[in-house]
Structures are given as structure tokens and as C-alpha cells.
PDB file of C-alpha atoms and ligand atoms in Angstrom:
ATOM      1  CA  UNK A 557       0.000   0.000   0.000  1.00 91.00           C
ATOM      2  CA  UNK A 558       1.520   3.221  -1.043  1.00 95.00           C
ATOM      3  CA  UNK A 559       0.609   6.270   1.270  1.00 97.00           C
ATOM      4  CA  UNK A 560      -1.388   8.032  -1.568  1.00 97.00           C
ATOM      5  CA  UNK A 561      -3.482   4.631  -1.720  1.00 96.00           C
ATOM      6  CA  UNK A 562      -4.217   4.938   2.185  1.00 97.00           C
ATOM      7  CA  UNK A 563      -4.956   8.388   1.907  1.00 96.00           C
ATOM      8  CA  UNK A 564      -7.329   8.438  -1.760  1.00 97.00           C
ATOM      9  CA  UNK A 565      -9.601   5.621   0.642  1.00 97.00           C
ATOM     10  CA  UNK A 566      -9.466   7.623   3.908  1.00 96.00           C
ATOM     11  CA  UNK A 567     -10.950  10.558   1.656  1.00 95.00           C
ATOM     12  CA  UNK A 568     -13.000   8.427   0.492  1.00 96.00           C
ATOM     13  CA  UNK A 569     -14.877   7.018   3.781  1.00 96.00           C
ATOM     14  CA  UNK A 570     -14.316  10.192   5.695  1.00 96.00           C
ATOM     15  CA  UNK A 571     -16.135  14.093   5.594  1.00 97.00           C
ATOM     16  CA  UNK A 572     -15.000  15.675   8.611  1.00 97.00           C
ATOM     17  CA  UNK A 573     -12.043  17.488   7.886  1.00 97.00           C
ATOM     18  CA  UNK A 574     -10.579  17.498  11.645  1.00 96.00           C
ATOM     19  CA  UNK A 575     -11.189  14.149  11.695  1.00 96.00           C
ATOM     20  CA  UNK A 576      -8.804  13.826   8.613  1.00 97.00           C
ATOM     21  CA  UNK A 577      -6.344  16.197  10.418  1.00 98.00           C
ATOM     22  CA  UNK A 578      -6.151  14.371  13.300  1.00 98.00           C
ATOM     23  CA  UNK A 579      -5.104  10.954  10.829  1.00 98.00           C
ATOM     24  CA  UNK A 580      -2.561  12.752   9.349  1.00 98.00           C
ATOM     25  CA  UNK A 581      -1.229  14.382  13.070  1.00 98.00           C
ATOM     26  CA  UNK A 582      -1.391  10.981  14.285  1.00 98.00           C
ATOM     27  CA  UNK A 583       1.007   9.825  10.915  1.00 98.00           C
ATOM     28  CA  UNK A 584       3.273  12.499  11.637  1.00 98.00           C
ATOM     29  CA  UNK A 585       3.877  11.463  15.538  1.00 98.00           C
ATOM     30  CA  UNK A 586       3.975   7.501  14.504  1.00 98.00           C
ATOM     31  CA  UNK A 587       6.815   8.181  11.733  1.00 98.00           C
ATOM     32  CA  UNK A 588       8.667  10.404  14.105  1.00 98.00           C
ATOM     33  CA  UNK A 589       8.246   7.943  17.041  1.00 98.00           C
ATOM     34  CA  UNK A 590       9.317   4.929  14.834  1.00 98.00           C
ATOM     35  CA  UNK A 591      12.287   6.758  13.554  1.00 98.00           C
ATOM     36  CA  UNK A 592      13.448   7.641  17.149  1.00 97.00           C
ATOM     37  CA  UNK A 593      12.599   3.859  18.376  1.00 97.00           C
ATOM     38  CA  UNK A 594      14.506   2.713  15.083  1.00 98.00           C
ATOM     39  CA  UNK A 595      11.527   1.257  13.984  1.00 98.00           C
ATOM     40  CA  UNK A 596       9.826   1.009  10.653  1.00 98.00           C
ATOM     41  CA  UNK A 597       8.688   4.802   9.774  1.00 98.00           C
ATOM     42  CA  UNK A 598       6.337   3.623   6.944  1.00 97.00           C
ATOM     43  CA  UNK A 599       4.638   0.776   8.549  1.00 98.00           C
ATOM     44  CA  UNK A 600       3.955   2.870  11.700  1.00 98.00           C
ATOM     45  CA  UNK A 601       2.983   6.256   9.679  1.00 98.00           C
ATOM     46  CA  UNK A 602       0.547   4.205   7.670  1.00 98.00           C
ATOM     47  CA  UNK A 603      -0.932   2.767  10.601  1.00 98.00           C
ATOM     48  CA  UNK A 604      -1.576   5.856  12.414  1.00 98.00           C
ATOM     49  CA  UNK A 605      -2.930   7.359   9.122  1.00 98.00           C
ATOM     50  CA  UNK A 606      -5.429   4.461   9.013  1.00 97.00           C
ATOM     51  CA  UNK A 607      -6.283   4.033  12.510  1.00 97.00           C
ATOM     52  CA  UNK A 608      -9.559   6.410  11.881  1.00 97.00           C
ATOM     53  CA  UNK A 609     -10.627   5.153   8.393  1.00 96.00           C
ATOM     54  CA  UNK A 610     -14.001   3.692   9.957  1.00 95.00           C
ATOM     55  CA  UNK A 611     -15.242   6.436  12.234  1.00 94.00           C
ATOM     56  CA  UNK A 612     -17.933   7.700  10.230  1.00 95.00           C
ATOM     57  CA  UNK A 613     -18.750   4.290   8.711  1.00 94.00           C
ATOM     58  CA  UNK A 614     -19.811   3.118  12.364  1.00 95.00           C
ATOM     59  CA  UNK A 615     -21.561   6.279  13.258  1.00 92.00           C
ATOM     60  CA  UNK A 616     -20.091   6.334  17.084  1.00 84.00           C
ATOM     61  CA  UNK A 617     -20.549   2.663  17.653  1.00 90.00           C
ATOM     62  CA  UNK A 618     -17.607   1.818  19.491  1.00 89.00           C
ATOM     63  CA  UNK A 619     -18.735  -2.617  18.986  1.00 90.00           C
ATOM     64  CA  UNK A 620     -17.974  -2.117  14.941  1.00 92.00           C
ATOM     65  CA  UNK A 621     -15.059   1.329  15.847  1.00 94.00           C
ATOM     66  CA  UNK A 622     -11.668  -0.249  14.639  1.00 94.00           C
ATOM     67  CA  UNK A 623     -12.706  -3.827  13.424  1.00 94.00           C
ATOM     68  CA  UNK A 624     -14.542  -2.126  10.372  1.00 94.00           C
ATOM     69  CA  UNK A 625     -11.373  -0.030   9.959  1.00 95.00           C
ATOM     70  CA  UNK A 626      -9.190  -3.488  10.395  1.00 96.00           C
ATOM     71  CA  UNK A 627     -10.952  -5.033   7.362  1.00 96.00           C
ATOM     72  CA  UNK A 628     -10.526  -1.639   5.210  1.00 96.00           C
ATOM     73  CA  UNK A 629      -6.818  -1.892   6.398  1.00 97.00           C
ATOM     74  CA  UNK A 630      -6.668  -5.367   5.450  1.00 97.00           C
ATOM     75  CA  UNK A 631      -8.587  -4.871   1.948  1.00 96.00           C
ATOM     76  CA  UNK A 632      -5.239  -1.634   1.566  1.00 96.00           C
ATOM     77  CA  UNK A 633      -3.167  -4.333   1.887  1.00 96.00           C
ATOM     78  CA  UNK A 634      -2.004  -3.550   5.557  1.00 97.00           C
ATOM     79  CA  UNK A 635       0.616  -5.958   7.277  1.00 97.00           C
ATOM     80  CA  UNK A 636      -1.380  -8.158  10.126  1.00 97.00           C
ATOM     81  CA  UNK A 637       0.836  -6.259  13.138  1.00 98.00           C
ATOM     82  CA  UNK A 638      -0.851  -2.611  11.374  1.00 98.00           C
ATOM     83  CA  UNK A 639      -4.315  -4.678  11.562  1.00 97.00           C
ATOM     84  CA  UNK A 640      -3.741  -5.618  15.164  1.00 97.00           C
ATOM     85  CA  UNK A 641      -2.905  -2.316  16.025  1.00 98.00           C
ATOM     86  CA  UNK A 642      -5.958  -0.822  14.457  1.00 97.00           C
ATOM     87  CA  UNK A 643      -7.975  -3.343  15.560  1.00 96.00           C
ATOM     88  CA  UNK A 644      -6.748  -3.036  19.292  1.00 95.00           C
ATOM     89  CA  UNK A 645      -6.607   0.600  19.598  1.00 96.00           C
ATOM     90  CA  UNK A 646     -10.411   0.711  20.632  1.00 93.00           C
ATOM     91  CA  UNK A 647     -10.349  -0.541  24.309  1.00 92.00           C
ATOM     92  CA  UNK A 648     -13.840  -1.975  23.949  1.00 92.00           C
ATOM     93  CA  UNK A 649     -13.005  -5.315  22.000  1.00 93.00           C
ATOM     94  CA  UNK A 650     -10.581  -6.292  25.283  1.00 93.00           C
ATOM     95  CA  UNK A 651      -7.632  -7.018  22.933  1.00 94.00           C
ATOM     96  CA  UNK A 652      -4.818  -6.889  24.695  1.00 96.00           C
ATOM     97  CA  UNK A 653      -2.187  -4.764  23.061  1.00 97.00           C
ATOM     98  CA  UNK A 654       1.032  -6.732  22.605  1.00 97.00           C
ATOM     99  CA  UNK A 655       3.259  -5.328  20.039  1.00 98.00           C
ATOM    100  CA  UNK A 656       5.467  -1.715  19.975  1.00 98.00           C
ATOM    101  CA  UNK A 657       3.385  -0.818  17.102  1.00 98.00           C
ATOM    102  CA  UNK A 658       0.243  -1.533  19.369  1.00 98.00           C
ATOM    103  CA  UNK A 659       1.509   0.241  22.333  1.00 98.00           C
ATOM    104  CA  UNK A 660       2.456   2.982  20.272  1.00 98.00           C
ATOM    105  CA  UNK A 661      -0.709   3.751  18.166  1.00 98.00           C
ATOM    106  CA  UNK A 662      -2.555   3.994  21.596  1.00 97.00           C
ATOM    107  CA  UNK A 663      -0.729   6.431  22.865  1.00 98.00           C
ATOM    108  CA  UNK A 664       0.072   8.897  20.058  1.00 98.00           C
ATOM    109  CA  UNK A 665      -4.043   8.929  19.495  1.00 98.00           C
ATOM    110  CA  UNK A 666      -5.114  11.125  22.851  1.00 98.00           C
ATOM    111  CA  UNK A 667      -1.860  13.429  22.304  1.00 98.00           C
ATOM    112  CA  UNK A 668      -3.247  15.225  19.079  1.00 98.00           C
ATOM    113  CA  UNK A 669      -6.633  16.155  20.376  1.00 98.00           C
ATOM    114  CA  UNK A 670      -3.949  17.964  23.538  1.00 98.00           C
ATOM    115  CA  UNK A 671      -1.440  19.454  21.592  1.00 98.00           C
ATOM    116  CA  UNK A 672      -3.996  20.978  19.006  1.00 98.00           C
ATOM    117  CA  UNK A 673      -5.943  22.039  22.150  1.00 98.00           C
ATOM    118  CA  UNK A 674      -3.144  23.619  23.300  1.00 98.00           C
ATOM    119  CA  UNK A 675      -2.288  25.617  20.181  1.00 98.00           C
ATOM    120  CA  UNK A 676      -5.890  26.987  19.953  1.00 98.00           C
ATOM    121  CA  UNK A 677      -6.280  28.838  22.912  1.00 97.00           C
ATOM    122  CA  UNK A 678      -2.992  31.013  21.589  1.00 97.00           C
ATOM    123  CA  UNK A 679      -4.275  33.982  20.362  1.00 97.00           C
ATOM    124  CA  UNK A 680      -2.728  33.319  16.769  1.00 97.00           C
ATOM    125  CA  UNK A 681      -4.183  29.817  16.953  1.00 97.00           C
ATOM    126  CA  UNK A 682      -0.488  28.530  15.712  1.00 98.00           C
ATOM    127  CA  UNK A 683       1.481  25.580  16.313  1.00 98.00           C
ATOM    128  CA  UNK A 684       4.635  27.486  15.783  1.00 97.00           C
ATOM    129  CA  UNK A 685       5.053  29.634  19.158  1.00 96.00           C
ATOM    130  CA  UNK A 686       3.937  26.730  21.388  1.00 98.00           C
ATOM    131  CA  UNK A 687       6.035  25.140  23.361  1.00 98.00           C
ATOM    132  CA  UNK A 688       6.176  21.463  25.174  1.00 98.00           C
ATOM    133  CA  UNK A 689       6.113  22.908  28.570  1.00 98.00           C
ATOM    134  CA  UNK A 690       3.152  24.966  27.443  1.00 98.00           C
ATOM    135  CA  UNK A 691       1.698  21.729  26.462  1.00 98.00           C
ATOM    136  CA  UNK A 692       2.816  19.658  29.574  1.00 98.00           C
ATOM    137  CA  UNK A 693       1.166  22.676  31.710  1.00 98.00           C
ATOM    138  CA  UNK A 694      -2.121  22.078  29.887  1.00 98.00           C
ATOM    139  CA  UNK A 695      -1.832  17.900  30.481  1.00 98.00           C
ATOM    140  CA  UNK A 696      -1.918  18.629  34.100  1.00 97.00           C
ATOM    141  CA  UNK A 697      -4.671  21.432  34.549  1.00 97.00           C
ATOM    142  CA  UNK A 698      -7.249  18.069  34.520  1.00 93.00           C
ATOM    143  CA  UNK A 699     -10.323  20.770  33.174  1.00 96.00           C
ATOM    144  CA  UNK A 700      -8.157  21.439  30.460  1.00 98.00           C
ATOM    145  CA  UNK A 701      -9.450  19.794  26.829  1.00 97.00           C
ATOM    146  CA  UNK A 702     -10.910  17.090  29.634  1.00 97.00           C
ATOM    147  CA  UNK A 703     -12.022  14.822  26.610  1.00 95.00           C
ATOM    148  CA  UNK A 704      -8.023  13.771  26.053  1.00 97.00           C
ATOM    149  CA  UNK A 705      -7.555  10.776  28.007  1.00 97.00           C
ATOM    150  CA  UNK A 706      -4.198  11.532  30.195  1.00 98.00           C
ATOM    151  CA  UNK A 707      -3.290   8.113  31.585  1.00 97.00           C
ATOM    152  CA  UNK A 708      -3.490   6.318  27.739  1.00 97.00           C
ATOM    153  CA  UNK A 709      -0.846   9.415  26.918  1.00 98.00           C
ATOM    154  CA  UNK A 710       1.135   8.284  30.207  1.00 98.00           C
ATOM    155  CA  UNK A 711       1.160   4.871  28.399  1.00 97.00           C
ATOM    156  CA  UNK A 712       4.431   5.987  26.121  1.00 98.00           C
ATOM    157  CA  UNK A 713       6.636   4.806  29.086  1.00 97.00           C
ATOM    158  CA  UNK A 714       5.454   1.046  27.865  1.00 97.00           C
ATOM    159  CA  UNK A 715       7.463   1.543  24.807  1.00 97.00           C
ATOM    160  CA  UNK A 716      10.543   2.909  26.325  1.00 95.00           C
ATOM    161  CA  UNK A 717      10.037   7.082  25.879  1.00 97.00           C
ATOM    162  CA  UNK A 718       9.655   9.456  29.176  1.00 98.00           C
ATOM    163  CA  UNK A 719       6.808  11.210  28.959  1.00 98.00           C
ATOM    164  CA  UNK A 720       8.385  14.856  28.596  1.00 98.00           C
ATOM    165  CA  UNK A 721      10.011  13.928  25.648  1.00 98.00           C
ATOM    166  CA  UNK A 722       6.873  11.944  24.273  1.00 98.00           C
ATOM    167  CA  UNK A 723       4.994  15.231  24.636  1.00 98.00           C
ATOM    168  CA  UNK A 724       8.115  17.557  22.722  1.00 98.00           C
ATOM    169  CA  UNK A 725       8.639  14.915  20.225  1.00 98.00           C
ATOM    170  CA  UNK A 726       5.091  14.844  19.140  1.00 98.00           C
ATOM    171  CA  UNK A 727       4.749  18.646  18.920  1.00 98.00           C
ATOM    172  CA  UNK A 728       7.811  18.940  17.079  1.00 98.00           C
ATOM    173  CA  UNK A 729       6.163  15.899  14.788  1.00 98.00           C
ATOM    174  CA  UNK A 730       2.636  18.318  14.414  1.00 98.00           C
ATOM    175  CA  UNK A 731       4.491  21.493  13.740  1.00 98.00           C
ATOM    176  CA  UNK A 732       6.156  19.615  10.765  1.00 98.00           C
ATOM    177  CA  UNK A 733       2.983  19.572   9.189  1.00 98.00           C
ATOM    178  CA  UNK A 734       1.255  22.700  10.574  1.00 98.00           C
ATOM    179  CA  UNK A 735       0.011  23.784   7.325  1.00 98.00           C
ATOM    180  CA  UNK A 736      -1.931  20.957   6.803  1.00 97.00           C
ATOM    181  CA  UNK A 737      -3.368  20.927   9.955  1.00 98.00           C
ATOM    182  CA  UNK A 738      -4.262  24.489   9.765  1.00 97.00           C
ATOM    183  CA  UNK A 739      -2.589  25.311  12.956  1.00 97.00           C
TER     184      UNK A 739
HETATM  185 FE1  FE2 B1736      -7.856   8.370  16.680  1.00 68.22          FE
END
């Protein structure tokens, strides 16, 4: 599966705009993680590109959330370990989460909902200016974006990366692509 193949289907099964934005923040962490874990940056970048592909197919119904999105992985041509990690990143199947690429597609999801949280209460509503202690200010005021699910972001210490660098490496990762995020 080329990345232009993964992202011609995600336009095709998905309207929402942020929701596309958040795919492609959540590509953008994964290849920079996988890079810094000397792991494979295309596998890992497709996968968190992917992870989403269902969300308006199932209409909120988190019973069909990720297994619909496994099969359309599958169907891409997705390796099984990017269908286990798509199909395990919804905690309500109960599938344990066993690989890096697993551990890691869990825990990059929650930190893009923060970090663009974070850059739109700037008053320029801009990526560029904001900083990871700004961000790692906002993680701890618990009224703060209180949809983002702080312990699953805590989770990065499973696959070997302390959390204040988690947080800096995945704004650095966001502010990469700023322009398509519109931030
Ligand atoms: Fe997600």
C-alpha cells in the first residue's frame, strides 16, 4: 500500500475534515516515534494514518469502531501487526495490546486532540510559538481539553520514551505539518 493509496480511501470514507487532520497528526507522531525507536517509519505512519478510516462508517458505535477499519486496512493491503494495532486501539473489544506498534498507536491517538488544544487557545491559533512545557502545563490542569484521556498518553513509558520527551517529540512531529493541519 503506497501512502497516496491509504490516503485516496481515507478521503473516500471520511467528511470531517478534523477528523482527517487528526489521521494525518497521528502519521506524523507515529513516523517520528518509529524513527526515534529505530523502527519502521512507513509501517507505523501508515498505521496511524489508518487508525480512523471507519469512524464515520460506524456512526459512534464503538462494537464495529476499529474492526470495520481493520478489514478496510486489510482490503489496503495492511501488514497483520498494522491490523492488530488498528484493531486493538479501541479498548472496547478487550484485545490486549502486545506489540510496539500496538503500544504505540494507543498512545500517540489522545496526544493530538492535547497538543492541538493547546495551540488553539494562543491567540494566533499557531502551532509554531507553542512550546512542550506549554503543552505539559495544559496535560496537568485536569479541566483542560478534559475529553483527552491523560493516563493512555502516560502509556508511552510502555514503549521505552519518558513522557516529557513523548509530549516535545510529538509537537515537534505536528508542527512539521502545521500547514496541513491548519494550525
Ligand atoms: Fe484516533
Amino acid at each position: 500500500m503506497t501512502r497516496e493509496e491509504a490516503l485516496n480511501s481515507i478521503k473516500a470514507n471520511i467528511e470531517n475534515e478534523n477528523l482527517i487532520k487528526h489521521m494525518l497528526a497521528t502519521e506524523a507522531i507515529m513516523r517520528a516515534l518509529a524513527k526515534r525507536l529505530g523502527e519502521d517509519e512507513e509501517e507505523w505512519g501508515l498505521t496511524g494514518l489508518l487508525h480512523d478510516i471507519d469512524m464515520e462508517l460506524t456512526q459512534g458505535n464503538m462494537h464495529s469502531h476499529s474492526k470495520l477499519g481493520a478489514d478496510l486496512a486489510k482490503e489496503l493491503g495492511a501488514s497483520e501487526t498494522m491490523v492488530h494495532a488498528i484493531l486493538c486501539h479501541n479498548e472496547a473489544h478487550g484485545i490486549p495490546r502486545e506489540t510496539k506498534l500496538d503500544k504505540a498507536l494507543f498512545c500517540v491517538d489522545p496526544l493530538t486532540g492535547l497538543i492541538t488544544a493547546a495551540a488553539l487557545v494562543r491567540p494566533d491559533k499557531k502551532l509554531a510559538g507553542l512550546e512542550a512545557s506549554s503543552v505539559i502545563k495544559k496535560f496537568k490542569q485536569k479541566g483542560f481539553a478534559a475529553g483527552v484521556n491523560r493516563q493512555q498518553i502516560t502509556q508511552c513509558s510502555e514503549i521505552g520514551i519518558e513522557f516529557d520527551q513523548f509530549i516535545e517529540l510529538g509537537l515537534v512531529a505536528m508542527k512539521g505539518i502545521a500547514a496541513d493541519l491548519g494550525l
